[in-house]
Coordinates of C-alpha atoms in Angstrom, one line a residue:
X1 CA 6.2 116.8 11.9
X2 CA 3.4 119.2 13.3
X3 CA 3.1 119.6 17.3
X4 CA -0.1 117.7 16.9
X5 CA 1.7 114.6 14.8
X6 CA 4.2 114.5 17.3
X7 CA 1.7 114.5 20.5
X8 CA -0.2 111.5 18.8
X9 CA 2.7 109.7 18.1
X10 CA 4.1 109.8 21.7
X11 CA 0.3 109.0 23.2
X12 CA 0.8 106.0 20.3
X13 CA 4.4 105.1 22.5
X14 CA 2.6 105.7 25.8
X15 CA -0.1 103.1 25.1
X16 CA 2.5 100.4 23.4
X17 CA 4.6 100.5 26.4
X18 CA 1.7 100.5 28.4
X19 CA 0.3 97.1 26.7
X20 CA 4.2 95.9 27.1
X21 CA 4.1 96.0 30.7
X22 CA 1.0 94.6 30.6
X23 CA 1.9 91.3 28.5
X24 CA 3.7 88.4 30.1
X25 CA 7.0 88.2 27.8
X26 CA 7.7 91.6 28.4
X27 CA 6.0 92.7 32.3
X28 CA 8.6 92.0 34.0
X29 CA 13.0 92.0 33.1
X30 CA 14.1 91.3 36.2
X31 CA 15.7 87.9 36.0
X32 CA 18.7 86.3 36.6
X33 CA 21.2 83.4 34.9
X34 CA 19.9 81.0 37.0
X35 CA 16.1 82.0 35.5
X36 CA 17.3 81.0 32.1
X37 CA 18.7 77.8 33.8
X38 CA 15.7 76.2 35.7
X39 CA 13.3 77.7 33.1
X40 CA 15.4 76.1 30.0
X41 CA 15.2 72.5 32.0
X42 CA 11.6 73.1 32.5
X43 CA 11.0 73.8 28.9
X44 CA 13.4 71.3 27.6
X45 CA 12.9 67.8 30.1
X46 CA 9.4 66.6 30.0
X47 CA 7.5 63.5 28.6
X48 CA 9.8 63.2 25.9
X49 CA 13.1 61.7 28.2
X50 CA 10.5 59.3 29.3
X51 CA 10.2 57.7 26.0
X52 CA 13.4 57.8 25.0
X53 CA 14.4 54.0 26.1
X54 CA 10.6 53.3 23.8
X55 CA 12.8 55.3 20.7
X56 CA 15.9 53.5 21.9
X57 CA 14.2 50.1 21.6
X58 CA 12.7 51.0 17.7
X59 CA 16.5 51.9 16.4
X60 CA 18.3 49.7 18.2
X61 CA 21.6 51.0 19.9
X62 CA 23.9 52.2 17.2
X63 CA 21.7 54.2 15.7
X64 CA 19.4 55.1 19.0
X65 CA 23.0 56.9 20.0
X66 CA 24.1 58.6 17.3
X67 CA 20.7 60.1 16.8
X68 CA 21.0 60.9 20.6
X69 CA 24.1 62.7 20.4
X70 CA 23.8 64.4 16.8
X71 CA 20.6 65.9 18.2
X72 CA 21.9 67.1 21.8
X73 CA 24.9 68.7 19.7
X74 CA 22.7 70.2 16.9
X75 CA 20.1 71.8 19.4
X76 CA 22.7 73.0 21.5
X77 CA 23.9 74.9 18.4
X78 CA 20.7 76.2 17.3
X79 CA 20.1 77.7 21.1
X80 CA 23.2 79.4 20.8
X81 CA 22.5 80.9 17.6
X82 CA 18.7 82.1 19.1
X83 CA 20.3 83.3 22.1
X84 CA 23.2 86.0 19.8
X85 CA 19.9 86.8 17.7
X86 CA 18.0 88.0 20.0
X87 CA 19.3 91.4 20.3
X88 CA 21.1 91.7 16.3
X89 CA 18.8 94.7 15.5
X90 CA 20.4 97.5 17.6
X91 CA 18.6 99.3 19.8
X92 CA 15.6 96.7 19.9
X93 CA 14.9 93.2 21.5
X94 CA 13.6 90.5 19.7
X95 CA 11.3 89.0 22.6
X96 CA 9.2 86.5 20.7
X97 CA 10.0 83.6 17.9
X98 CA 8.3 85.3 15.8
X99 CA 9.6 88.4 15.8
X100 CA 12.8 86.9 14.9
X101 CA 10.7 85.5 11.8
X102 CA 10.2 89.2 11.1
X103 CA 13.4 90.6 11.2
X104 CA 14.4 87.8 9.0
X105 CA 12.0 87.5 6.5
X106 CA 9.5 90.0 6.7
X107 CA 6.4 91.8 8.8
X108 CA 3.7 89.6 7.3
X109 CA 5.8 86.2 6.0
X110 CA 7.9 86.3 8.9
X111 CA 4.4 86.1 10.9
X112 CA 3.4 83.1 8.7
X113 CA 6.0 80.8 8.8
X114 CA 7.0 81.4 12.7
X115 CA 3.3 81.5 14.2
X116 CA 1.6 78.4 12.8
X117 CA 4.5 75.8 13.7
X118 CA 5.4 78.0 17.3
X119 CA 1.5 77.5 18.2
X120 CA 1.3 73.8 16.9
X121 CA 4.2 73.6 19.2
X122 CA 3.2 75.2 22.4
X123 CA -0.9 74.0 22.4
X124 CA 0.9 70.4 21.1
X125 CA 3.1 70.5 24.0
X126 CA 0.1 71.7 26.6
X127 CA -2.1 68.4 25.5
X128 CA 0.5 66.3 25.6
X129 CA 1.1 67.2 29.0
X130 CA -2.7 66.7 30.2
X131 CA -2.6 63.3 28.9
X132 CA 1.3 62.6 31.0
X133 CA -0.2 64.4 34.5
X134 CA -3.2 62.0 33.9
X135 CA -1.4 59.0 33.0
X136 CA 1.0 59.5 35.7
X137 CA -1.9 60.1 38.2
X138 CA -3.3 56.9 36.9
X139 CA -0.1 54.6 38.1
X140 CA 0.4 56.4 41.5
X141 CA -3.5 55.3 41.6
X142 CA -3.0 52.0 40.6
X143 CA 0.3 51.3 42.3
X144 CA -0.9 52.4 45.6
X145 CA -3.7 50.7 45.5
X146 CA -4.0 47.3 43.2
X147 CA -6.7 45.8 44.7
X148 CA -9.2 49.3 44.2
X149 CA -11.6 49.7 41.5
X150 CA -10.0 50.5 38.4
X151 CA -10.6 54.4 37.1
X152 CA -11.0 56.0 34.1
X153 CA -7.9 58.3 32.7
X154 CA -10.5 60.4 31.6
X155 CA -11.1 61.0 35.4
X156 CA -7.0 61.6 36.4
X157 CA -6.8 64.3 33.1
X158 CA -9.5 66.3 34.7
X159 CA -7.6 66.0 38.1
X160 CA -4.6 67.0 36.6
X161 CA -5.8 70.0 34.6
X162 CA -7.7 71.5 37.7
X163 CA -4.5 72.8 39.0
X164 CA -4.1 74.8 35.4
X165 CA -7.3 76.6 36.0
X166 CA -5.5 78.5 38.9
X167 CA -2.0 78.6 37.8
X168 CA -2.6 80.2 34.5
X169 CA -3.4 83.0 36.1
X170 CA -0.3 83.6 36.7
X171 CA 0.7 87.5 35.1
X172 CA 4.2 86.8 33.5
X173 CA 7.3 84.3 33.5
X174 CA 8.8 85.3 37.0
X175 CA 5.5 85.0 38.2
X176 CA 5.6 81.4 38.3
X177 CA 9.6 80.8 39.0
X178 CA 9.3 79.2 41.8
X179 CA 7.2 76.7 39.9
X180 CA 9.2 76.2 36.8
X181 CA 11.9 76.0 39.7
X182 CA 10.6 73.4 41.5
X183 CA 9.7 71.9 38.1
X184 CA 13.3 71.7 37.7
X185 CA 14.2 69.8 40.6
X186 CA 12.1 67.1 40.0
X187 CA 12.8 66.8 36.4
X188 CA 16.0 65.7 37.4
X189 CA 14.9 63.7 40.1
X190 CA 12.3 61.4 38.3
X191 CA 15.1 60.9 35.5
X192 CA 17.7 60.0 38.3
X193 CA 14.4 57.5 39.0
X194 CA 14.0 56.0 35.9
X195 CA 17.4 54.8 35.3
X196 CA 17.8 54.5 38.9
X197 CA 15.0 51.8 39.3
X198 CA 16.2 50.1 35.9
X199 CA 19.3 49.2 37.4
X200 CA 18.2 48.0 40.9
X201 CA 15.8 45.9 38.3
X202 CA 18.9 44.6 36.4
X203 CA 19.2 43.1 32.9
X204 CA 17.1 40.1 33.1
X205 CA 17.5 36.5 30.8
X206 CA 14.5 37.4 29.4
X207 CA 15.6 41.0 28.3
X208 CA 15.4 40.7 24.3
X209 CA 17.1 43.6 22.1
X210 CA 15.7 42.4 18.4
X211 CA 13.7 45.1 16.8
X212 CA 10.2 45.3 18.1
X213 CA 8.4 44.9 15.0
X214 CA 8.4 41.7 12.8
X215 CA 8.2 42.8 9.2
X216 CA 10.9 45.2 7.5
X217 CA 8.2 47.8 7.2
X218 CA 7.2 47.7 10.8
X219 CA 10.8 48.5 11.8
X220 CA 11.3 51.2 9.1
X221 CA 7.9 52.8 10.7
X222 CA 9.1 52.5 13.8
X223 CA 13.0 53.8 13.4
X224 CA 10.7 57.2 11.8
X225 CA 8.3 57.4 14.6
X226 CA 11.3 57.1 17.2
X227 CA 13.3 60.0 15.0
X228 CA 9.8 62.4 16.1
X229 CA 10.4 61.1 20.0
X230 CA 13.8 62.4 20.3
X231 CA 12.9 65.9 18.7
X232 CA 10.1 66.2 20.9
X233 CA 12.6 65.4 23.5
X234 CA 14.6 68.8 22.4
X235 CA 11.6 71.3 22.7
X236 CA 12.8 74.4 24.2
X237 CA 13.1 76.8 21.8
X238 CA 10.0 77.4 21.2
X239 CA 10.0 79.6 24.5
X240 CA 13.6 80.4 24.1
X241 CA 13.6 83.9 23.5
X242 CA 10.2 84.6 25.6
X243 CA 12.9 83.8 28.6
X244 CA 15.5 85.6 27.5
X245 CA 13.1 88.5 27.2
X246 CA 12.4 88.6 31.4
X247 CA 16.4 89.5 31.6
X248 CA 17.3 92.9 32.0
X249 CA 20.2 94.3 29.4
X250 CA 22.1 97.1 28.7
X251 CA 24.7 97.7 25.9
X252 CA 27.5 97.2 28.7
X253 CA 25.6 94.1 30.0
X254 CA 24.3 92.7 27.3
X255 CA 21.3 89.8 28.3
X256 CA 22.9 87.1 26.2
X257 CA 25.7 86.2 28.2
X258 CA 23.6 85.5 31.9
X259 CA 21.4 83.6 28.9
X260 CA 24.0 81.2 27.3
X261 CA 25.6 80.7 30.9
X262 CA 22.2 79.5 32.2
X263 CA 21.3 77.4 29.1
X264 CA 25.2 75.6 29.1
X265 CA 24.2 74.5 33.1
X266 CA 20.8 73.3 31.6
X267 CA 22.1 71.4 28.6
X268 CA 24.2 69.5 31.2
X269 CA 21.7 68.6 33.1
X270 CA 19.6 67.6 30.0
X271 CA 22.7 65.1 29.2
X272 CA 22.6 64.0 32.5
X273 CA 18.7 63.3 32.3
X274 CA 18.8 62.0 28.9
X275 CA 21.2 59.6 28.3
X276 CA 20.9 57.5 31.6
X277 CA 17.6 57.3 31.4
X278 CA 17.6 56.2 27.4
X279 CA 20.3 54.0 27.3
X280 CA 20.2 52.3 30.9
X281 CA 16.1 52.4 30.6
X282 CA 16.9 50.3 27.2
X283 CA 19.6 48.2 28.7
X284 CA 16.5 47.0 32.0
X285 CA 13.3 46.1 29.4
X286 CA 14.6 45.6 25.5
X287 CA 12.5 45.4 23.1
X288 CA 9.1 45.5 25.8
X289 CA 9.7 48.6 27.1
X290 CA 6.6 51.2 27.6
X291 CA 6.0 54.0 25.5
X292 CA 6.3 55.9 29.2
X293 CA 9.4 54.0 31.1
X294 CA 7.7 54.6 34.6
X295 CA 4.7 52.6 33.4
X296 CA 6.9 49.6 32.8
X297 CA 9.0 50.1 36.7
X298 CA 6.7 47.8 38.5
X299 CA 9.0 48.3 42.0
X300 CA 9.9 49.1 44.6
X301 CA 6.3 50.3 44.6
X302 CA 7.0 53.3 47.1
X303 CA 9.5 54.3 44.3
X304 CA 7.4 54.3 41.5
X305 CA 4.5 56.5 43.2
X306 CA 7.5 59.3 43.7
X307 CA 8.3 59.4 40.6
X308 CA 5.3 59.3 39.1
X309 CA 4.5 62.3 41.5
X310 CA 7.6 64.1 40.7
X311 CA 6.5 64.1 36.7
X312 CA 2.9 65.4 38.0
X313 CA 4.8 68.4 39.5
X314 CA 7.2 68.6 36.8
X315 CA 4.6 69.0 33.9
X316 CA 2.8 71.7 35.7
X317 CA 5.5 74.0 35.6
X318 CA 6.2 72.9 32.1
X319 CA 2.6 73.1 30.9
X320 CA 2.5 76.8 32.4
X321 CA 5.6 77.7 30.6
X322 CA 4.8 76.7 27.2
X323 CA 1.5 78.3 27.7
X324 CA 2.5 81.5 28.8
X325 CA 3.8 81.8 24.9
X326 CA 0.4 81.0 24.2
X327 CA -0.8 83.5 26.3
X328 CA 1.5 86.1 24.9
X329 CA 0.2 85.6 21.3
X330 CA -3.3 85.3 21.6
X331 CA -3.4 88.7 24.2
X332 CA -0.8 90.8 22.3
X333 CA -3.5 90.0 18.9
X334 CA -6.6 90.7 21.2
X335 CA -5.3 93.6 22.3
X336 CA -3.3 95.3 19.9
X337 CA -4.8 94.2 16.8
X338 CA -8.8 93.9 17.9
X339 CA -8.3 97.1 20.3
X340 CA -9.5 94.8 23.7
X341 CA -9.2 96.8 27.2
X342 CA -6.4 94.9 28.8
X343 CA -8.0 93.8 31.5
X344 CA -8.2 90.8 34.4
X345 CA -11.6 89.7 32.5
X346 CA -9.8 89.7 29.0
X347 CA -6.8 87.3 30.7
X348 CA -9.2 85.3 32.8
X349 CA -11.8 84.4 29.7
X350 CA -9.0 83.8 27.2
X351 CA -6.7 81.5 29.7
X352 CA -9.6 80.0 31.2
X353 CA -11.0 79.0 27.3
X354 CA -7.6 77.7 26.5
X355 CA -6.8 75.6 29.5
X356 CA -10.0 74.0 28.8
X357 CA -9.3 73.5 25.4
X358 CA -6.3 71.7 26.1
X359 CA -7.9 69.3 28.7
X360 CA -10.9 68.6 26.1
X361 CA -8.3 67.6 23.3
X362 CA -6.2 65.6 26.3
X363 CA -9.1 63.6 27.4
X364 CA -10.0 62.9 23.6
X365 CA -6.7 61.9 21.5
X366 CA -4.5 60.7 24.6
X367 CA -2.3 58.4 22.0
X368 CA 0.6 59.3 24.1
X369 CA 3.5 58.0 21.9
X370 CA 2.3 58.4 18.3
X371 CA 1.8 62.0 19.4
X372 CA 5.2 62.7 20.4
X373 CA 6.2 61.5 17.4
X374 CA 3.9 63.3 15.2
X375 CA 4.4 66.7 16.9
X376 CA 8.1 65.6 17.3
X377 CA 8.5 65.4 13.3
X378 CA 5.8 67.9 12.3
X379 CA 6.7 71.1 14.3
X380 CA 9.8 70.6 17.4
X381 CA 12.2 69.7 14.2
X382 CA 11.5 73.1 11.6
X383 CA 11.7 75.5 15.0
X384 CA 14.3 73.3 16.8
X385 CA 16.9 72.1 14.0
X386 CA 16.7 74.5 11.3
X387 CA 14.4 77.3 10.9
X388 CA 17.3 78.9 13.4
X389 CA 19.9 78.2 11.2
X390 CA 17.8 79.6 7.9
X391 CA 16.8 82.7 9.9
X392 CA 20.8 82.7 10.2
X393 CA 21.9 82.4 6.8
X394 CA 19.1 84.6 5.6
X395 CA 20.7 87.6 8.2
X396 CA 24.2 87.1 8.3
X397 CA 24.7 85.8 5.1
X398 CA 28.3 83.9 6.1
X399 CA 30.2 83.3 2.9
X400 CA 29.3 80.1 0.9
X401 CA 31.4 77.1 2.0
X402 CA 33.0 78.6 5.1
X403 CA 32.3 76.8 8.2
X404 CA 29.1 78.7 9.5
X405 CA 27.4 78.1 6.1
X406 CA 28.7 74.7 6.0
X407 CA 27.4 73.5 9.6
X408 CA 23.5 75.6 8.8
X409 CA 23.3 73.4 5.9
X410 CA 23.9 70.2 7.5
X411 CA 21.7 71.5 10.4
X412 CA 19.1 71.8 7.8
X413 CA 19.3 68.6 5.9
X414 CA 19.3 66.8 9.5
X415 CA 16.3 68.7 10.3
X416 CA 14.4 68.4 7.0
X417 CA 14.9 64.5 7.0
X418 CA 13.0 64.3 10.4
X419 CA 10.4 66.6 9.9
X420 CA 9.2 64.2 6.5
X421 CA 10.2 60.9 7.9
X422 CA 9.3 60.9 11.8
X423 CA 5.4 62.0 11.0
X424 CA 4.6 59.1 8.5
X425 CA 5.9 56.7 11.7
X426 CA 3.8 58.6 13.9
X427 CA 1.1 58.7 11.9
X428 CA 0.8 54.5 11.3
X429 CA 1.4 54.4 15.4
X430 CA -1.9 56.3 16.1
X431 CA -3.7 54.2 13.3
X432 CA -2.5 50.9 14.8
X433 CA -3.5 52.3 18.8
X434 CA -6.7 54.3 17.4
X435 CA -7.9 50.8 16.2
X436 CA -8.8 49.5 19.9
X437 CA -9.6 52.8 21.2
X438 CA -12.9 53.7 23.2
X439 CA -13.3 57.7 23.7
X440 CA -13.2 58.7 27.6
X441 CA -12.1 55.2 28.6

């Protein structure tokens, strides 16, 4: 290599590392277990535990457990396996989902398979969570105040989303700690809530637990459609590694053990969020249950507006962490790729653009149920059940029948089933709600 190769090449190094410290995954690797904790419950608790006594109430309760528990066991798995990837090609740090794609399968496919489902995930996630801040705007409104004039949710979405405007400004992922922190907190609070309130309702004589559609193909529809709920309930490892990548590491201190401590204290606290709120939530309403469990809690009222508040606060920080992926993706290709100036005008154009693009798609399509199934199925169970364990068996290569190749493959049958059954449920839910619909009602 001439004198002049190797003074290009280290300009080339220069100006990569300086578009690294630039980028929000990888500004900033200062954070601690307790980062990967609150961050991980952000991520992971969101709409989806306040459906699960809806998916509860469409498999009834043999099967609305064992789903339950196969999938917090399964996932749990899976983020473990994500978490010992992320640094399996020595000397380098796989920060992003798709650059785990890469090292598995190649530059270019590796890019194709990861980047279409991570995105469908992550912008999924974002208008999903315009339409829950609205909604749960909506019934603080409405609670509070019964006897004012009825609003449009058109009108609490734009409320909700104004806050996004501001925080997505935000440079990296310890930037906005202290709200995926706070996020958190309530999490577990409005969870505590929901199964709180169903017990001080109690179990009524007119609770009824018979499957809530009347025709065999109604309930089969509906048993799918619930499978997409509970792996949209399971949706943090989409981000996974983008967290992991804010943790310093060294080959003494590697980052994966502060990472797997603070995702075991967040699993707990997903169990503890989860299955009070799905099984207790079920036990309180049956078979009439909202698609959203706060909508059904009627009182105390003062109770309900808390909670109702708490999710507000709690999909804020959830909505910012999701997109900071988002963020990632589409600045790293501006910047790297079409050769943009990394700049405060690039960031404030693109994050501005997308945060609006989420609250125009929120506003329009806010069929909150069928689209937790559909995204559920569709994208949380390839990048949450098994892409993981193929990217495993694809690096490690574990010898056929031993355990580790024995539990991928059931991983991946589990994971396969739900990403071609929970869709077609979701898909007949939005017809059925689409039919009475009026845009910007």
């Amino acid at each position: 290599m001439t004198g002049k190769e190797r003074k290009n090449r280290s300009e080339d190094v220069n100006i990569d590392k300086g578009v690294d410290d630039w980028l929000p995954i990888t500004s900033s690797r200062t954070a601690k277990w307790y980062y990967s904790a609150f961050h991980n419950v952000t991520a992971m608790v969101g709409a989806g535990v306040l459906t699960l006594p809806y998916a509860m109430s469409q498999m009834g309760w043999a099967w609305g457990a064992v789903v339950l528990v196969v999938s917090w066991v399964v996932t749990l798995y899976t983020l473990w396996q994500m978490v010992e990837m992320h640094e399996m090609v020595p000397g380098k740090r796989l920060d992003r989902y798709h650059e785990l794609g890469q090292a598995a399968f190649g530059e270019k496919l590796g890019l194709y398979i990861v980047v279409p489902q991570q995105l469908t995930v992550e912008v999924g996630v974002n208008i999903l969570y315009m339409v829950t801040g609205g909604k749960s705007l909506k019934k603080i409104y409405d609670t509070a105040c019964p006897s004012c004039k009825p609003l449009k949710l058109t009108y609490f979405i734009l409320i909700f989303s104004s806050v996004h405007f501001f925080l997505s400004h935000c440079p990296n992922f310890n930037s906005i700690s202290f709200v995926s922190f706070m996020a958190a907190v309530t999490s577990l609070s409005y969870s505590t809530i929901g199964w709180g309130a169903s017990i001080h309702k109690g179990i009524g004589p007119e609770v009824d637990y018979s499957p809530r559609a009347s025709t065999t193909v109604g309930r089969v529809f509906g048993a799918f459609h619930a499978l997409g709920e509970v792996a949209f309930a399971y949706a943090g490892h989409n981000v996974v590694l983008e967290i992991q990548a804010t943790m310093p590491s060294t080959p003494e201190h590697p980052c994966k053990k502060p990472m797997w401590k603070g995702v075991i204290v967040a699993y707990i606290i997903v169990a503890i969020c989860y299955f009070p709120m799905a099984f207790i939530g079920y036990a309180a309403f049956g078979r009439s249950v909202e698609s959203n469990i706060l909508i059904s809690l009627e009182k105390p009222a003062w109770l309900i507006i808390i909670a109702n508040a708490f999710v507000v606060i709690h999909v804020i920080g959830s909505y910012q962490i999701f997109a900071m992926g988002v963020f990632d993706m589409v600045e790293s290709y501006l910047v790297k790729v079409k050769k943009f100036s990394p700049t405060r005008m690039l960031r404030l154009v693109t994050r501005t653009t997308y945060v609006a693009l989420t609250l125009f798609l929120g506003m329009t399509f806010p069929f909150f149920s069928g689209l937790l199934g559909f995204f559920g199925g569709f994208a949380f169970a390839p990048t949450t059940y098994f892409l993981p364990c193929i990217i495993w068996l694809a690096i490690y290569k574990p010898k056929r029948y031993s355990l580790s190749w024995v539990t991928n493959w059931i991983c991946i049958t589990i994971g396969i089933l739900l990403m071609i059954l929970a869709p077609l449920g979701a898909l007949r839910h939005i017809i059925l709600e689409a039919k009475d619909y009026k845009f910007y009602s």
